[in-house]
């Protein structure tokens, strides 16, 4: 049994760092684990222009702990009004690494998102030309569609036609949750890739109702049936270049989660690499952890892999019940109060 593994330092290709006191509270965990992160732009108001991205990046850098080695990679939040020339300039000068499509109303802080993908043809043409990826929250917002089917329907109704219309476009299907998404990504690789969260590898939809209603297991896209969790595990450990790590760690104050209409989002940043390592160890595929966590993402983003190395070792530790946030109610982490079998050395 392997008890230690050393890999290149990983990156998180999908994380929510928020702003202000929440940023200060959650950034140290992500910066300790990852060298780089794709920082989601769904602030209020969202990160819509290259100037917004530079100022958010400055706030993140200012909030970094002393001596941290961490580079935030910024993303443009696409809207019906996105200025294609600002997006092009932002990509050219490094203010943006990618752009995110939130169908309006699909998830937390997406109301300013895109109402019809045909309205962002100008922005998509810029992405196709530059090779900067389009990151998609892949769920339709049609209330007639069952919430557990919204990802699969998005692939047919929105993503397939989009890829046919924009030939050079490269797409990351963010936080894939279904076997349909896994099959779609395989059918369209290397143009299309997917991030996979730790929590979707660990829980299925039963976790939302385990002994009662469990708001800290609620995220979007919502966890699906067991067959889908197994398909995601198989994809993550496959070593295939199209699948890579994106935690979708999405902290919300406990007061916004434990209420009659609680927010979507699971906070995994405190133990992200430990949780992924646990999954790969359970599958007997620790040899593929480095591809998933540290190689496939940089290759898709056309960036060099990190030179530094990290070691994970088999060691039990317990996650806190609550992660404190200055002036707020704190955040309940995924697996709060539970043990994790792996630790960063
Ligand atoms: C995210 C958030 O809270 O910003 N929530 C979530 O459930 N994943 C938004 C998102 O990525 O969909
Ligand atoms: Zn997200």
JSON list of C-alpha atoms in Angstrom, two decimals, residues 85-208:
[
{"chain": "A", "resi": 85, "resn": "UNK", "atom": "CA", "xyz": [-12.81, 44.52, -28.04]},
{"chain": "A", "resi": 86, "resn": "UNK", "atom": "CA", "xyz": [-12.29, 44.86, -24.25]},
{"chain": "A", "resi": 87, "resn": "UNK", "atom": "CA", "xyz": [-12.23, 41.05, -24.00]},
{"chain": "A", "resi": 88, "resn": "UNK", "atom": "CA", "xyz": [-9.66, 40.85, -26.82]},
{"chain": "A", "resi": 89, "resn": "UNK", "atom": "CA", "xyz": [-7.47, 43.53, -25.21]},
{"chain": "A", "resi": 90, "resn": "UNK", "atom": "CA", "xyz": [-7.78, 41.83, -21.81]},
{"chain": "A", "resi": 91, "resn": "UNK", "atom": "CA", "xyz": [-6.68, 38.48, -23.23]},
{"chain": "A", "resi": 92, "resn": "UNK", "atom": "CA", "xyz": [-3.81, 40.12, -25.11]},
{"chain": "A", "resi": 93, "resn": "UNK", "atom": "CA", "xyz": [-2.41, 41.87, -22.00]},
{"chain": "A", "resi": 94, "resn": "UNK", "atom": "CA", "xyz": [-2.97, 38.92, -19.64]},
{"chain": "A", "resi": 95, "resn": "UNK", "atom": "CA", "xyz": [-5.83, 40.48, -17.65]},
{"chain": "A", "resi": 96, "resn": "UNK", "atom": "CA", "xyz": [-8.00, 37.54, -18.74]},
{"chain": "A", "resi": 97, "resn": "UNK", "atom": "CA", "xyz": [-7.09, 33.89, -19.23]},
{"chain": "A", "resi": 98, "resn": "UNK", "atom": "CA", "xyz": [-10.62, 32.71, -20.12]},
{"chain": "A", "resi": 99, "resn": "UNK", "atom": "CA", "xyz": [-14.27, 33.79, -20.24]},
{"chain": "A", "resi": 100, "resn": "UNK", "atom": "CA", "xyz": [-17.20, 32.25, -18.38]},
{"chain": "A", "resi": 101, "resn": "UNK", "atom": "CA", "xyz": [-20.67, 31.60, -19.72]},
{"chain": "A", "resi": 102, "resn": "UNK", "atom": "CA", "xyz": [-23.28, 31.63, -16.97]},
{"chain": "A", "resi": 103, "resn": "UNK", "atom": "CA", "xyz": [-26.72, 31.09, -18.50]},
{"chain": "A", "resi": 104, "resn": "UNK", "atom": "CA", "xyz": [-28.75, 33.80, -16.77]},
{"chain": "A", "resi": 105, "resn": "UNK", "atom": "CA", "xyz": [-30.36, 32.37, -13.63]},
{"chain": "A", "resi": 106, "resn": "UNK", "atom": "CA", "xyz": [-28.45, 29.04, -13.70]},
{"chain": "A", "resi": 107, "resn": "UNK", "atom": "CA", "xyz": [-26.63, 29.43, -10.38]},
{"chain": "A", "resi": 108, "resn": "UNK", "atom": "CA", "xyz": [-25.39, 31.77, -7.62]},
{"chain": "A", "resi": 109, "resn": "UNK", "atom": "CA", "xyz": [-24.90, 35.34, -8.91]},
{"chain": "A", "resi": 110, "resn": "UNK", "atom": "CA", "xyz": [-25.72, 34.46, -12.50]},
{"chain": "A", "resi": 111, "resn": "UNK", "atom": "CA", "xyz": [-28.65, 36.83, -13.00]},
{"chain": "A", "resi": 112, "resn": "UNK", "atom": "CA", "xyz": [-26.37, 39.19, -14.98]},
{"chain": "A", "resi": 113, "resn": "UNK", "atom": "CA", "xyz": [-25.38, 36.24, -17.21]},
{"chain": "A", "resi": 114, "resn": "UNK", "atom": "CA", "xyz": [-26.21, 35.48, -20.82]},
{"chain": "A", "resi": 115, "resn": "UNK", "atom": "CA", "xyz": [-29.88, 35.24, -21.82]},
{"chain": "A", "resi": 116, "resn": "UNK", "atom": "CA", "xyz": [-29.19, 33.73, -25.27]},
{"chain": "A", "resi": 117, "resn": "UNK", "atom": "CA", "xyz": [-25.80, 32.47, -26.49]},
{"chain": "A", "resi": 118, "resn": "UNK", "atom": "CA", "xyz": [-26.38, 34.11, -29.87]},
{"chain": "A", "resi": 119, "resn": "UNK", "atom": "CA", "xyz": [-25.92, 37.45, -28.10]},
{"chain": "A", "resi": 120, "resn": "UNK", "atom": "CA", "xyz": [-22.28, 36.66, -27.33]},
{"chain": "A", "resi": 121, "resn": "UNK", "atom": "CA", "xyz": [-21.20, 35.66, -30.85]},
{"chain": "A", "resi": 122, "resn": "UNK", "atom": "CA", "xyz": [-18.72, 38.58, -30.92]},
{"chain": "A", "resi": 123, "resn": "UNK", "atom": "CA", "xyz": [-17.06, 37.45, -27.69]},
{"chain": "A", "resi": 124, "resn": "UNK", "atom": "CA", "xyz": [-17.00, 33.83, -28.83]},
{"chain": "A", "resi": 125, "resn": "UNK", "atom": "CA", "xyz": [-15.29, 34.86, -32.07]},
{"chain": "A", "resi": 126, "resn": "UNK", "atom": "CA", "xyz": [-12.55, 36.51, -29.96]},
{"chain": "A", "resi": 127, "resn": "UNK", "atom": "CA", "xyz": [-12.11, 33.32, -27.91]},
{"chain": "A", "resi": 128, "resn": "UNK", "atom": "CA", "xyz": [-12.00, 31.16, -31.04]},
{"chain": "A", "resi": 129, "resn": "UNK", "atom": "CA", "xyz": [-9.36, 33.41, -32.58]},
{"chain": "A", "resi": 130, "resn": "UNK", "atom": "CA", "xyz": [-7.12, 33.69, -29.51]},
{"chain": "A", "resi": 131, "resn": "UNK", "atom": "CA", "xyz": [-7.54, 30.12, -28.25]},
{"chain": "A", "resi": 132, "resn": "UNK", "atom": "CA", "xyz": [-8.56, 31.37, -24.78]},
{"chain": "A", "resi": 133, "resn": "UNK", "atom": "CA", "xyz": [-11.08, 28.84, -23.43]},
{"chain": "A", "resi": 134, "resn": "UNK", "atom": "CA", "xyz": [-14.80, 29.38, -22.95]},
{"chain": "A", "resi": 135, "resn": "UNK", "atom": "CA", "xyz": [-15.73, 28.04, -19.51]},
{"chain": "A", "resi": 136, "resn": "UNK", "atom": "CA", "xyz": [-19.35, 26.95, -19.29]},
{"chain": "A", "resi": 137, "resn": "UNK", "atom": "CA", "xyz": [-21.76, 26.48, -16.46]},
{"chain": "A", "resi": 138, "resn": "UNK", "atom": "CA", "xyz": [-23.47, 23.75, -18.44]},
{"chain": "A", "resi": 139, "resn": "UNK", "atom": "CA", "xyz": [-27.08, 23.74, -17.31]},
{"chain": "A", "resi": 140, "resn": "UNK", "atom": "CA", "xyz": [-30.21, 24.93, -19.08]},
{"chain": "A", "resi": 141, "resn": "UNK", "atom": "CA", "xyz": [-32.38, 27.29, -17.07]},
{"chain": "A", "resi": 142, "resn": "UNK", "atom": "CA", "xyz": [-35.70, 26.07, -18.49]},
{"chain": "A", "resi": 143, "resn": "UNK", "atom": "CA", "xyz": [-37.88, 25.34, -15.46]},
{"chain": "A", "resi": 144, "resn": "UNK", "atom": "CA", "xyz": [-39.77, 22.73, -17.47]},
{"chain": "A", "resi": 145, "resn": "UNK", "atom": "CA", "xyz": [-36.59, 20.61, -17.37]},
{"chain": "A", "resi": 146, "resn": "UNK", "atom": "CA", "xyz": [-36.06, 18.52, -14.25]},
{"chain": "A", "resi": 147, "resn": "UNK", "atom": "CA", "xyz": [-33.18, 19.96, -12.21]},
{"chain": "A", "resi": 148, "resn": "UNK", "atom": "CA", "xyz": [-31.29, 16.63, -12.40]},
{"chain": "A", "resi": 149, "resn": "UNK", "atom": "CA", "xyz": [-31.50, 16.67, -16.23]},
{"chain": "A", "resi": 150, "resn": "UNK", "atom": "CA", "xyz": [-30.42, 20.26, -16.86]},
{"chain": "A", "resi": 151, "resn": "UNK", "atom": "CA", "xyz": [-26.77, 19.39, -17.58]},
{"chain": "A", "resi": 152, "resn": "UNK", "atom": "CA", "xyz": [-27.53, 16.60, -20.06]},
{"chain": "A", "resi": 153, "resn": "UNK", "atom": "CA", "xyz": [-30.09, 18.78, -21.88]},
{"chain": "A", "resi": 154, "resn": "UNK", "atom": "CA", "xyz": [-27.57, 21.66, -22.06]},
{"chain": "A", "resi": 155, "resn": "UNK", "atom": "CA", "xyz": [-25.14, 19.45, -24.01]},
{"chain": "A", "resi": 156, "resn": "UNK", "atom": "CA", "xyz": [-27.67, 18.81, -26.79]},
{"chain": "A", "resi": 157, "resn": "UNK", "atom": "CA", "xyz": [-29.54, 22.08, -26.82]},
{"chain": "A", "resi": 158, "resn": "UNK", "atom": "CA", "xyz": [-26.74, 24.58, -26.27]},
{"chain": "A", "resi": 159, "resn": "UNK", "atom": "CA", "xyz": [-23.20, 23.19, -26.34]},
{"chain": "A", "resi": 160, "resn": "UNK", "atom": "CA", "xyz": [-23.31, 20.97, -29.44]},
{"chain": "A", "resi": 161, "resn": "UNK", "atom": "CA", "xyz": [-24.78, 23.75, -31.64]},
{"chain": "A", "resi": 162, "resn": "UNK", "atom": "CA", "xyz": [-22.31, 26.26, -30.15]},
{"chain": "A", "resi": 163, "resn": "UNK", "atom": "CA", "xyz": [-19.33, 24.08, -31.08]},
{"chain": "A", "resi": 164, "resn": "UNK", "atom": "CA", "xyz": [-20.73, 23.61, -34.58]},
{"chain": "A", "resi": 165, "resn": "UNK", "atom": "CA", "xyz": [-21.14, 27.37, -35.03]},
{"chain": "A", "resi": 166, "resn": "UNK", "atom": "CA", "xyz": [-17.72, 28.43, -33.68]},
{"chain": "A", "resi": 167, "resn": "UNK", "atom": "CA", "xyz": [-15.08, 26.18, -35.17]},
{"chain": "A", "resi": 168, "resn": "UNK", "atom": "CA", "xyz": [-11.97, 27.32, -33.31]},
{"chain": "A", "resi": 169, "resn": "UNK", "atom": "CA", "xyz": [-13.74, 27.57, -29.95]},
{"chain": "A", "resi": 170, "resn": "UNK", "atom": "CA", "xyz": [-12.21, 25.56, -27.07]},
{"chain": "A", "resi": 171, "resn": "UNK", "atom": "CA", "xyz": [-14.50, 24.79, -24.15]},
{"chain": "A", "resi": 172, "resn": "UNK", "atom": "CA", "xyz": [-14.22, 23.63, -20.56]},
{"chain": "A", "resi": 173, "resn": "UNK", "atom": "CA", "xyz": [-17.38, 21.96, -19.31]},
{"chain": "A", "resi": 174, "resn": "UNK", "atom": "CA", "xyz": [-17.06, 23.13, -15.70]},
{"chain": "A", "resi": 175, "resn": "UNK", "atom": "CA", "xyz": [-17.89, 20.85, -12.78]},
{"chain": "A", "resi": 176, "resn": "UNK", "atom": "CA", "xyz": [-19.15, 17.95, -14.92]},
{"chain": "A", "resi": 177, "resn": "UNK", "atom": "CA", "xyz": [-21.68, 15.88, -12.97]},
{"chain": "A", "resi": 178, "resn": "UNK", "atom": "CA", "xyz": [-23.12, 13.30, -15.40]},
{"chain": "A", "resi": 179, "resn": "UNK", "atom": "CA", "xyz": [-22.03, 10.32, -17.50]},
{"chain": "A", "resi": 180, "resn": "UNK", "atom": "CA", "xyz": [-23.53, 12.21, -20.46]},
{"chain": "A", "resi": 181, "resn": "UNK", "atom": "CA", "xyz": [-21.04, 15.04, -19.89]},
{"chain": "A", "resi": 182, "resn": "UNK", "atom": "CA", "xyz": [-18.15, 12.56, -19.66]},
{"chain": "A", "resi": 183, "resn": "UNK", "atom": "CA", "xyz": [-19.20, 10.97, -22.97]},
{"chain": "A", "resi": 184, "resn": "UNK", "atom": "CA", "xyz": [-19.68, 14.39, -24.60]},
{"chain": "A", "resi": 185, "resn": "UNK", "atom": "CA", "xyz": [-16.21, 15.54, -23.54]},
{"chain": "A", "resi": 186, "resn": "UNK", "atom": "CA", "xyz": [-14.63, 12.33, -24.88]},
{"chain": "A", "resi": 187, "resn": "UNK", "atom": "CA", "xyz": [-16.48, 12.74, -28.19]},
{"chain": "A", "resi": 188, "resn": "UNK", "atom": "CA", "xyz": [-15.23, 16.32, -28.59]},
{"chain": "A", "resi": 189, "resn": "UNK", "atom": "CA", "xyz": [-11.71, 16.13, -27.11]},
{"chain": "A", "resi": 190, "resn": "UNK", "atom": "CA", "xyz": [-9.22, 17.75, -27.49]},
{"chain": "A", "resi": 191, "resn": "UNK", "atom": "CA", "xyz": [-11.40, 20.81, -28.19]},
{"chain": "A", "resi": 192, "resn": "UNK", "atom": "CA", "xyz": [-13.51, 20.20, -25.12]},
{"chain": "A", "resi": 193, "resn": "UNK", "atom": "CA", "xyz": [-12.32, 19.35, -21.61]},
{"chain": "A", "resi": 194, "resn": "UNK", "atom": "CA", "xyz": [-14.00, 19.15, -18.19]},
{"chain": "A", "resi": 195, "resn": "UNK", "atom": "CA", "xyz": [-13.18, 19.99, -14.61]},
{"chain": "A", "resi": 196, "resn": "UNK", "atom": "CA", "xyz": [-14.34, 17.56, -11.93]},
{"chain": "A", "resi": 197, "resn": "UNK", "atom": "CA", "xyz": [-14.89, 18.55, -8.29]},
{"chain": "A", "resi": 198, "resn": "UNK", "atom": "CA", "xyz": [-13.83, 16.48, -5.28]},
{"chain": "A", "resi": 199, "resn": "UNK", "atom": "CA", "xyz": [-17.35, 16.50, -3.85]},
{"chain": "A", "resi": 200, "resn": "UNK", "atom": "CA", "xyz": [-18.96, 15.09, -7.02]},
{"chain": "A", "resi": 201, "resn": "UNK", "atom": "CA", "xyz": [-16.46, 12.21, -6.82]},
{"chain": "A", "resi": 202, "resn": "UNK", "atom": "CA", "xyz": [-17.49, 11.57, -3.20]},
{"chain": "A", "resi": 203, "resn": "UNK", "atom": "CA", "xyz": [-21.24, 12.14, -2.83]},
{"chain": "A", "resi": 204, "resn": "UNK", "atom": "CA", "xyz": [-24.28, 11.29, -4.88]},
{"chain": "A", "resi": 205, "resn": "UNK", "atom": "CA", "xyz": [-27.71, 12.89, -4.53]},
{"chain": "A", "resi": 206, "resn": "UNK", "atom": "CA", "xyz": [-28.64, 10.74, -1.55]},
{"chain": "A", "resi": 207, "resn": "UNK", "atom": "CA", "xyz": [-26.23, 12.87, 0.50]},
{"chain": "A", "resi": 208, "resn": "UNK", "atom": "CA", "xyz": [-28.68, 15.77, 0.23]}
]
